[in-house]
């Protein structure tokens, strides 16, 4: 499913945070123009609270997340498990904790860097292609989770830009450390999880703790296909 969304605001979009481009002004404010970061054809920003009332947008994000997690965790959880729901996505949007990544095909890219837009057919201008749940766990500790990117746009640097946005957002909130958690099965080596951990480490994250998933999230034990742990990664932001 694709959903065309619009950005509201004025002025020129740049690689750093700033107001949104005139070409994307529309009646429905989806991304908060005060938070939007733009580079090449990708805009990333915190979804506005009113976006939670857009059922088609919420559904599209839910489908995006569940599809992405099914691809990497289907053998960790029992059949039928879904990472999120429309209700959870809508609440995260209302709380100001969900960032969305959207494509904007007509925006001129950075002239000093090659275009990262992949040669994908049937791309809709304004299409939501990624999301990340960002929150502050303490005055100095930021965290991101529920990180999902449309499979068509992986390996083009868009995921890195989404992580950088999450880090920058938490840095502006005063956080000095960024944290994330990676669920890993303990009864077999999971190739996708190994690749994911290596990617986070290349971005500067280090494992600081290994915890028992079932012990900390007992309600999810019946949904697991086997015993799991989760690794806590952290990265200094200053």
mmCIF file of C-alpha atoms in Angstrom:
data_model
loop_
_atom_site.group_PDB
_atom_site.id
_atom_site.type_symbol
_atom_site.label_atom_id
_atom_site.label_comp_id
_atom_site.label_asym_id
_atom_site.label_seq_id
_atom_site.Cartn_x
_atom_site.Cartn_y
_atom_site.Cartn_z
ATOM 1 C CA UNK A 1 0.000 0.000 0.000
ATOM 2 C CA UNK A 2 1.235 3.504 -0.759
ATOM 3 C CA UNK A 3 -0.039 6.734 0.674
ATOM 4 C CA UNK A 4 0.669 10.140 -0.817
ATOM 5 C CA UNK A 5 1.301 12.706 1.916
ATOM 6 C CA UNK A 6 2.198 16.383 1.853
ATOM 7 C CA UNK A 7 4.512 18.579 3.864
ATOM 8 C CA UNK A 8 3.480 22.036 4.985
ATOM 9 C CA UNK A 9 5.633 25.060 5.678
ATOM 10 C CA UNK A 10 7.761 27.475 3.710
ATOM 11 C CA UNK A 11 11.348 28.180 2.731
ATOM 12 C CA UNK A 12 13.899 25.814 1.253
ATOM 13 C CA UNK A 13 14.579 22.317 2.484
ATOM 14 C CA UNK A 14 18.188 21.582 3.231
ATOM 15 C CA UNK A 15 20.292 18.729 4.512
ATOM 16 C CA UNK A 16 19.815 20.020 8.049
ATOM 17 C CA UNK A 17 16.669 20.761 10.015
ATOM 18 C CA UNK A 18 14.528 23.506 8.581
ATOM 19 C CA UNK A 19 11.114 24.436 7.191
ATOM 20 C CA UNK A 20 9.600 22.452 4.348
ATOM 21 C CA UNK A 21 9.711 23.300 0.678
ATOM 22 C CA UNK A 22 6.944 25.282 -0.988
ATOM 23 C CA UNK A 23 6.431 22.529 -3.559
ATOM 24 C CA UNK A 24 5.110 20.270 -0.823
ATOM 25 C CA UNK A 25 2.683 22.686 0.796
ATOM 26 C CA UNK A 26 -0.695 21.037 1.260
ATOM 27 C CA UNK A 27 -3.812 21.104 3.413
ATOM 28 C CA UNK A 28 -2.776 18.147 5.558
ATOM 29 C CA UNK A 29 0.214 18.627 7.817
ATOM 30 C CA UNK A 30 1.902 15.239 8.162
ATOM 31 C CA UNK A 31 5.444 16.133 9.221
ATOM 32 C CA UNK A 32 6.235 18.873 11.705
ATOM 33 C CA UNK A 33 8.163 21.448 9.628
ATOM 34 C CA UNK A 34 10.234 22.417 12.674
ATOM 35 C CA UNK A 35 11.694 18.898 12.806
ATOM 36 C CA UNK A 36 12.111 18.013 9.138
ATOM 37 C CA UNK A 37 15.542 17.029 7.870
ATOM 38 C CA UNK A 38 15.981 16.758 4.129
ATOM 39 C CA UNK A 39 18.728 15.395 1.930
ATOM 40 C CA UNK A 40 18.483 14.261 -1.661
ATOM 41 C CA UNK A 41 14.918 12.985 -2.187
ATOM 42 C CA UNK A 42 14.233 11.860 1.392
ATOM 43 C CA UNK A 43 12.384 13.950 3.977
ATOM 44 C CA UNK A 44 12.348 12.775 7.584
ATOM 45 C CA UNK A 45 10.352 14.431 10.335
ATOM 46 C CA UNK A 46 8.258 13.851 13.424
ATOM 47 C CA UNK A 47 4.661 13.143 12.440
ATOM 48 C CA UNK A 48 2.224 15.741 13.692
ATOM 49 C CA UNK A 49 -0.434 14.704 16.194
ATOM 50 C CA UNK A 50 -3.222 15.310 13.674
ATOM 51 C CA UNK A 51 -1.691 12.715 11.336
ATOM 52 C CA UNK A 52 -2.987 10.098 13.777
ATOM 53 C CA UNK A 53 -6.489 10.850 12.497
ATOM 54 C CA UNK A 54 -5.551 9.779 8.959
ATOM 55 C CA UNK A 55 -6.624 6.122 8.994
ATOM 56 C CA UNK A 56 -5.014 5.333 5.637
ATOM 57 C CA UNK A 57 -1.680 6.795 6.732
ATOM 58 C CA UNK A 58 -1.753 4.925 10.053
ATOM 59 C CA UNK A 59 -2.638 1.684 8.282
ATOM 60 C CA UNK A 60 0.164 2.155 5.756
ATOM 61 C CA UNK A 61 2.722 2.651 8.541
ATOM 62 C CA UNK A 62 1.423 -0.401 10.412
ATOM 63 C CA UNK A 63 1.685 -2.539 7.283
ATOM 64 C CA UNK A 64 5.178 -1.201 6.584
ATOM 65 C CA UNK A 65 6.389 -2.081 10.102
ATOM 66 C CA UNK A 66 4.788 -5.510 10.263
ATOM 67 C CA UNK A 67 6.096 -6.475 6.833
ATOM 68 C CA UNK A 68 9.620 -5.329 7.674
ATOM 69 C CA UNK A 69 9.691 -7.203 10.981
ATOM 70 C CA UNK A 70 8.141 -10.329 9.471
ATOM 71 C CA UNK A 71 11.056 -10.486 7.057
ATOM 72 C CA UNK A 72 13.648 -10.544 9.837
ATOM 73 C CA UNK A 73 11.815 -12.040 12.828
ATOM 74 C CA UNK A 74 9.329 -14.544 11.395
ATOM 75 C CA UNK A 75 11.467 -17.445 12.631
ATOM 76 C CA UNK A 76 11.846 -15.907 16.096
ATOM 77 C CA UNK A 77 8.134 -15.538 16.796
ATOM 78 C CA UNK A 78 5.322 -18.008 16.255
ATOM 79 C CA UNK A 79 3.141 -17.669 13.123
ATOM 80 C CA UNK A 80 0.641 -14.843 13.300
ATOM 81 C CA UNK A 81 2.723 -12.474 15.413
ATOM 82 C CA UNK A 82 2.670 -8.835 14.332
ATOM 83 C CA UNK A 83 5.061 -6.188 15.607
ATOM 84 C CA UNK A 84 2.517 -3.389 15.930
ATOM 85 C CA UNK A 85 -1.109 -2.357 15.465
ATOM 86 C CA UNK A 86 -2.968 0.636 14.079
ATOM 87 C CA UNK A 87 -3.844 1.649 17.638
ATOM 88 C CA UNK A 88 -0.203 1.668 18.740
ATOM 89 C CA UNK A 89 0.963 3.566 15.663
ATOM 90 C CA UNK A 90 -1.755 6.193 16.107
ATOM 91 C CA UNK A 91 -0.834 6.657 19.766
ATOM 92 C CA UNK A 92 2.870 7.038 18.986
ATOM 93 C CA UNK A 93 1.966 9.720 16.448
ATOM 94 C CA UNK A 94 -0.268 11.549 18.944
ATOM 95 C CA UNK A 95 2.521 11.456 21.516
ATOM 96 C CA UNK A 96 5.002 12.946 19.049
ATOM 97 C CA UNK A 97 7.236 9.881 19.177
ATOM 98 C CA UNK A 98 7.089 8.628 15.587
ATOM 99 C CA UNK A 99 9.254 9.922 12.765
ATOM 100 C CA UNK A 100 8.274 9.199 9.166
ATOM 101 C CA UNK A 101 10.487 9.120 6.091
ATOM 102 C CA UNK A 102 8.863 10.208 2.836
ATOM 103 C CA UNK A 103 10.151 10.414 -0.732
ATOM 104 C CA UNK A 104 9.908 13.611 -2.759
ATOM 105 C CA UNK A 105 10.905 13.007 -6.339
ATOM 106 C CA UNK A 106 10.808 16.570 -7.640
ATOM 107 C CA UNK A 107 13.101 18.075 -5.024
ATOM 108 C CA UNK A 108 16.612 18.779 -6.381
ATOM 109 C CA UNK A 109 19.219 16.608 -4.747
ATOM 110 C CA UNK A 110 22.440 17.795 -3.147
ATOM 111 C CA UNK A 111 24.628 18.762 -6.112
ATOM 112 C CA UNK A 112 27.754 17.710 -4.227
ATOM 113 C CA UNK A 113 26.753 14.083 -3.701
ATOM 114 C CA UNK A 114 25.444 11.323 -5.958
ATOM 115 C CA UNK A 115 21.731 10.622 -5.850
ATOM 116 C CA UNK A 116 20.788 7.870 -3.426
ATOM 117 C CA UNK A 117 17.340 7.410 -4.934
ATOM 118 C CA UNK A 118 17.216 3.802 -6.141
ATOM 119 C CA UNK A 119 15.859 2.907 -9.593
ATOM 120 C CA UNK A 120 12.492 1.708 -8.280
ATOM 121 C CA UNK A 121 9.366 1.658 -10.407
ATOM 122 C CA UNK A 122 5.930 2.818 -9.290
ATOM 123 C CA UNK A 123 7.183 5.216 -6.634
ATOM 124 C CA UNK A 124 4.568 7.693 -5.415
ATOM 125 C CA UNK A 125 5.697 11.230 -4.659
ATOM 126 C CA UNK A 126 5.314 11.731 -0.919
ATOM 127 C CA UNK A 127 5.212 7.989 -0.266
ATOM 128 C CA UNK A 128 5.970 6.877 3.295
ATOM 129 C CA UNK A 129 8.932 4.507 3.018
ATOM 130 C CA UNK A 130 10.170 4.314 6.589
ATOM 131 C CA UNK A 131 9.498 5.061 10.228
ATOM 132 C CA UNK A 132 11.255 5.036 13.571
ATOM 133 C CA UNK A 133 9.951 5.324 17.133
ATOM 134 C CA UNK A 134 12.033 7.897 19.017
ATOM 135 C CA UNK A 135 11.801 8.573 22.730
ATOM 136 C CA UNK A 136 13.781 10.013 25.611
ATOM 137 C CA UNK A 137 14.182 7.494 28.422
ATOM 138 C CA UNK A 138 15.872 9.934 30.766
ATOM 139 C CA UNK A 139 17.110 13.522 30.551
ATOM 140 C CA UNK A 140 20.339 12.251 28.963
ATOM 141 C CA UNK A 141 19.336 8.943 27.330
ATOM 142 C CA UNK A 142 17.593 8.722 23.978
ATOM 143 C CA UNK A 143 16.254 5.540 22.408
ATOM 144 C CA UNK A 144 14.974 4.454 19.029
ATOM 145 C CA UNK A 145 12.934 1.366 18.193
ATOM 146 C CA UNK A 146 10.371 0.032 15.710
ATOM 147 C CA UNK A 147 12.782 1.012 12.959
ATOM 148 C CA UNK A 148 11.408 -0.011 9.558
ATOM 149 C CA UNK A 149 12.335 0.773 5.964
ATOM 150 C CA UNK A 150 10.591 -0.372 2.798
ATOM 151 C CA UNK A 151 12.659 -3.244 1.353
ATOM 152 C CA UNK A 152 12.800 -1.503 -2.033
ATOM 153 C CA UNK A 153 14.880 1.297 -0.547
ATOM 154 C CA UNK A 154 17.404 -0.615 1.517
ATOM 155 C CA UNK A 155 21.144 -0.527 0.804
ATOM 156 C CA UNK A 156 20.942 3.014 -0.562
ATOM 157 C CA UNK A 157 21.874 4.865 2.630
ATOM 158 C CA UNK A 158 18.318 5.813 3.585
ATOM 159 C CA UNK A 159 18.420 3.716 6.766
ATOM 160 C CA UNK A 160 21.557 5.519 7.899
ATOM 161 C CA UNK A 161 19.843 8.857 7.378
ATOM 162 C CA UNK A 162 16.900 7.744 9.488
ATOM 163 C CA UNK A 163 19.206 6.720 12.348
ATOM 164 C CA UNK A 164 21.055 10.029 12.044
ATOM 165 C CA UNK A 165 17.728 11.852 12.274
ATOM 166 C CA UNK A 166 16.791 9.950 15.453
ATOM 167 C CA UNK A 167 20.170 10.776 16.968
ATOM 168 C CA UNK A 168 19.911 14.442 16.004
ATOM 169 C CA UNK A 169 16.394 14.712 17.401
ATOM 170 C CA UNK A 170 17.464 13.274 20.758
ATOM 171 C CA UNK A 171 20.572 15.452 20.784
ATOM 172 C CA UNK A 172 18.343 18.522 20.441
ATOM 173 C CA UNK A 173 16.357 17.264 23.432
ATOM 174 C CA UNK A 174 19.537 17.261 25.504
ATOM 175 C CA UNK A 175 20.444 13.586 25.313
ATOM 176 C CA UNK A 176 24.119 12.653 25.466
ATOM 177 C CA UNK A 177 23.696 8.934 24.751
ATOM 178 C CA UNK A 178 21.594 7.016 22.212
ATOM 179 C CA UNK A 179 20.326 3.523 22.896
ATOM 180 C CA UNK A 180 18.679 0.720 20.948
ATOM 181 C CA UNK A 181 17.778 -2.905 21.599
ATOM 182 C CA UNK A 182 18.213 -5.895 19.292
ATOM 183 C CA UNK A 183 16.251 -9.096 19.900
ATOM 184 C CA UNK A 184 18.296 -12.242 19.223
ATOM 185 C CA UNK A 185 17.383 -15.949 19.460
ATOM 186 C CA UNK A 186 19.643 -18.009 21.703
ATOM 187 C CA UNK A 187 18.891 -21.381 20.121
ATOM 188 C CA UNK A 188 20.398 -20.606 16.701
ATOM 189 C CA UNK A 189 22.491 -17.987 14.922
ATOM 190 C CA UNK A 190 20.245 -15.600 13.039
ATOM 191 C CA UNK A 191 21.941 -14.311 9.872
ATOM 192 C CA UNK A 192 19.796 -11.176 9.583
ATOM 193 C CA UNK A 193 20.384 -10.249 13.206
ATOM 194 C CA UNK A 194 24.125 -10.737 12.808
ATOM 195 C CA UNK A 195 24.136 -8.396 9.796
ATOM 196 C CA UNK A 196 21.991 -5.872 11.649
ATOM 197 C CA UNK A 197 24.282 -5.831 14.672
ATOM 198 C CA UNK A 198 27.334 -5.345 12.453
ATOM 199 C CA UNK A 199 25.587 -2.420 10.745
ATOM 200 C CA UNK A 200 24.808 -0.720 14.061
ATOM 201 C CA UNK A 201 28.405 -1.183 15.134
ATOM 202 C CA UNK A 202 29.590 0.501 11.931
ATOM 203 C CA UNK A 203 27.355 3.426 12.883
ATOM 204 C CA UNK A 204 29.217 3.726 16.185
ATOM 205 C CA UNK A 205 27.068 1.631 18.534
ATOM 206 C CA UNK A 206 28.556 -0.767 21.081
ATOM 207 C CA UNK A 207 26.960 -3.584 23.076
ATOM 208 C CA UNK A 208 26.711 -2.565 26.725
ATOM 209 C CA UNK A 209 24.418 -5.251 28.132
ATOM 210 C CA UNK A 210 22.838 -8.622 27.347
ATOM 211 C CA UNK A 211 19.465 -9.311 28.975
ATOM 212 C CA UNK A 212 16.942 -12.154 29.046
ATOM 213 C CA UNK A 213 13.998 -11.153 26.862
ATOM 214 C CA UNK A 214 11.489 -13.453 28.524
ATOM 215 C CA UNK A 215 12.421 -12.201 31.971
ATOM 216 C CA UNK A 216 11.903 -8.556 31.047
ATOM 217 C CA UNK A 217 8.902 -9.113 28.742
ATOM 218 C CA UNK A 218 7.053 -12.113 30.220
ATOM 219 C CA UNK A 219 3.827 -11.311 28.358
ATOM 220 C CA UNK A 220 5.595 -12.041 25.061
ATOM 221 C CA UNK A 221 6.954 -15.462 26.060
ATOM 222 C CA UNK A 222 3.945 -17.374 24.600
ATOM 223 C CA UNK A 223 4.553 -15.642 21.258
ATOM 224 C CA UNK A 224 8.205 -16.675 20.964
ATOM 225 C CA UNK A 225 9.259 -19.705 18.940
ATOM 226 C CA UNK A 226 12.164 -20.259 21.329
ATOM 227 C CA UNK A 227 14.284 -18.603 24.032
ATOM 228 C CA UNK A 228 15.610 -15.145 23.236
ATOM 229 C CA UNK A 229 17.869 -12.497 24.651
ATOM 230 C CA UNK A 230 18.205 -8.892 23.690
ATOM 231 C CA UNK A 231 21.318 -6.822 23.329
ATOM 232 C CA UNK A 232 21.411 -3.215 24.428
ATOM 233 C CA UNK A 233 23.536 -0.989 22.212
ATOM 234 C CA UNK A 234 24.614 2.541 23.068
ATOM 235 C CA UNK A 235 26.415 5.369 21.298
ATOM 236 C CA UNK A 236 27.657 8.687 22.686
ATOM 237 C CA UNK A 237 26.005 11.713 21.089
ATOM 238 C CA UNK A 238 28.570 14.241 22.277
#
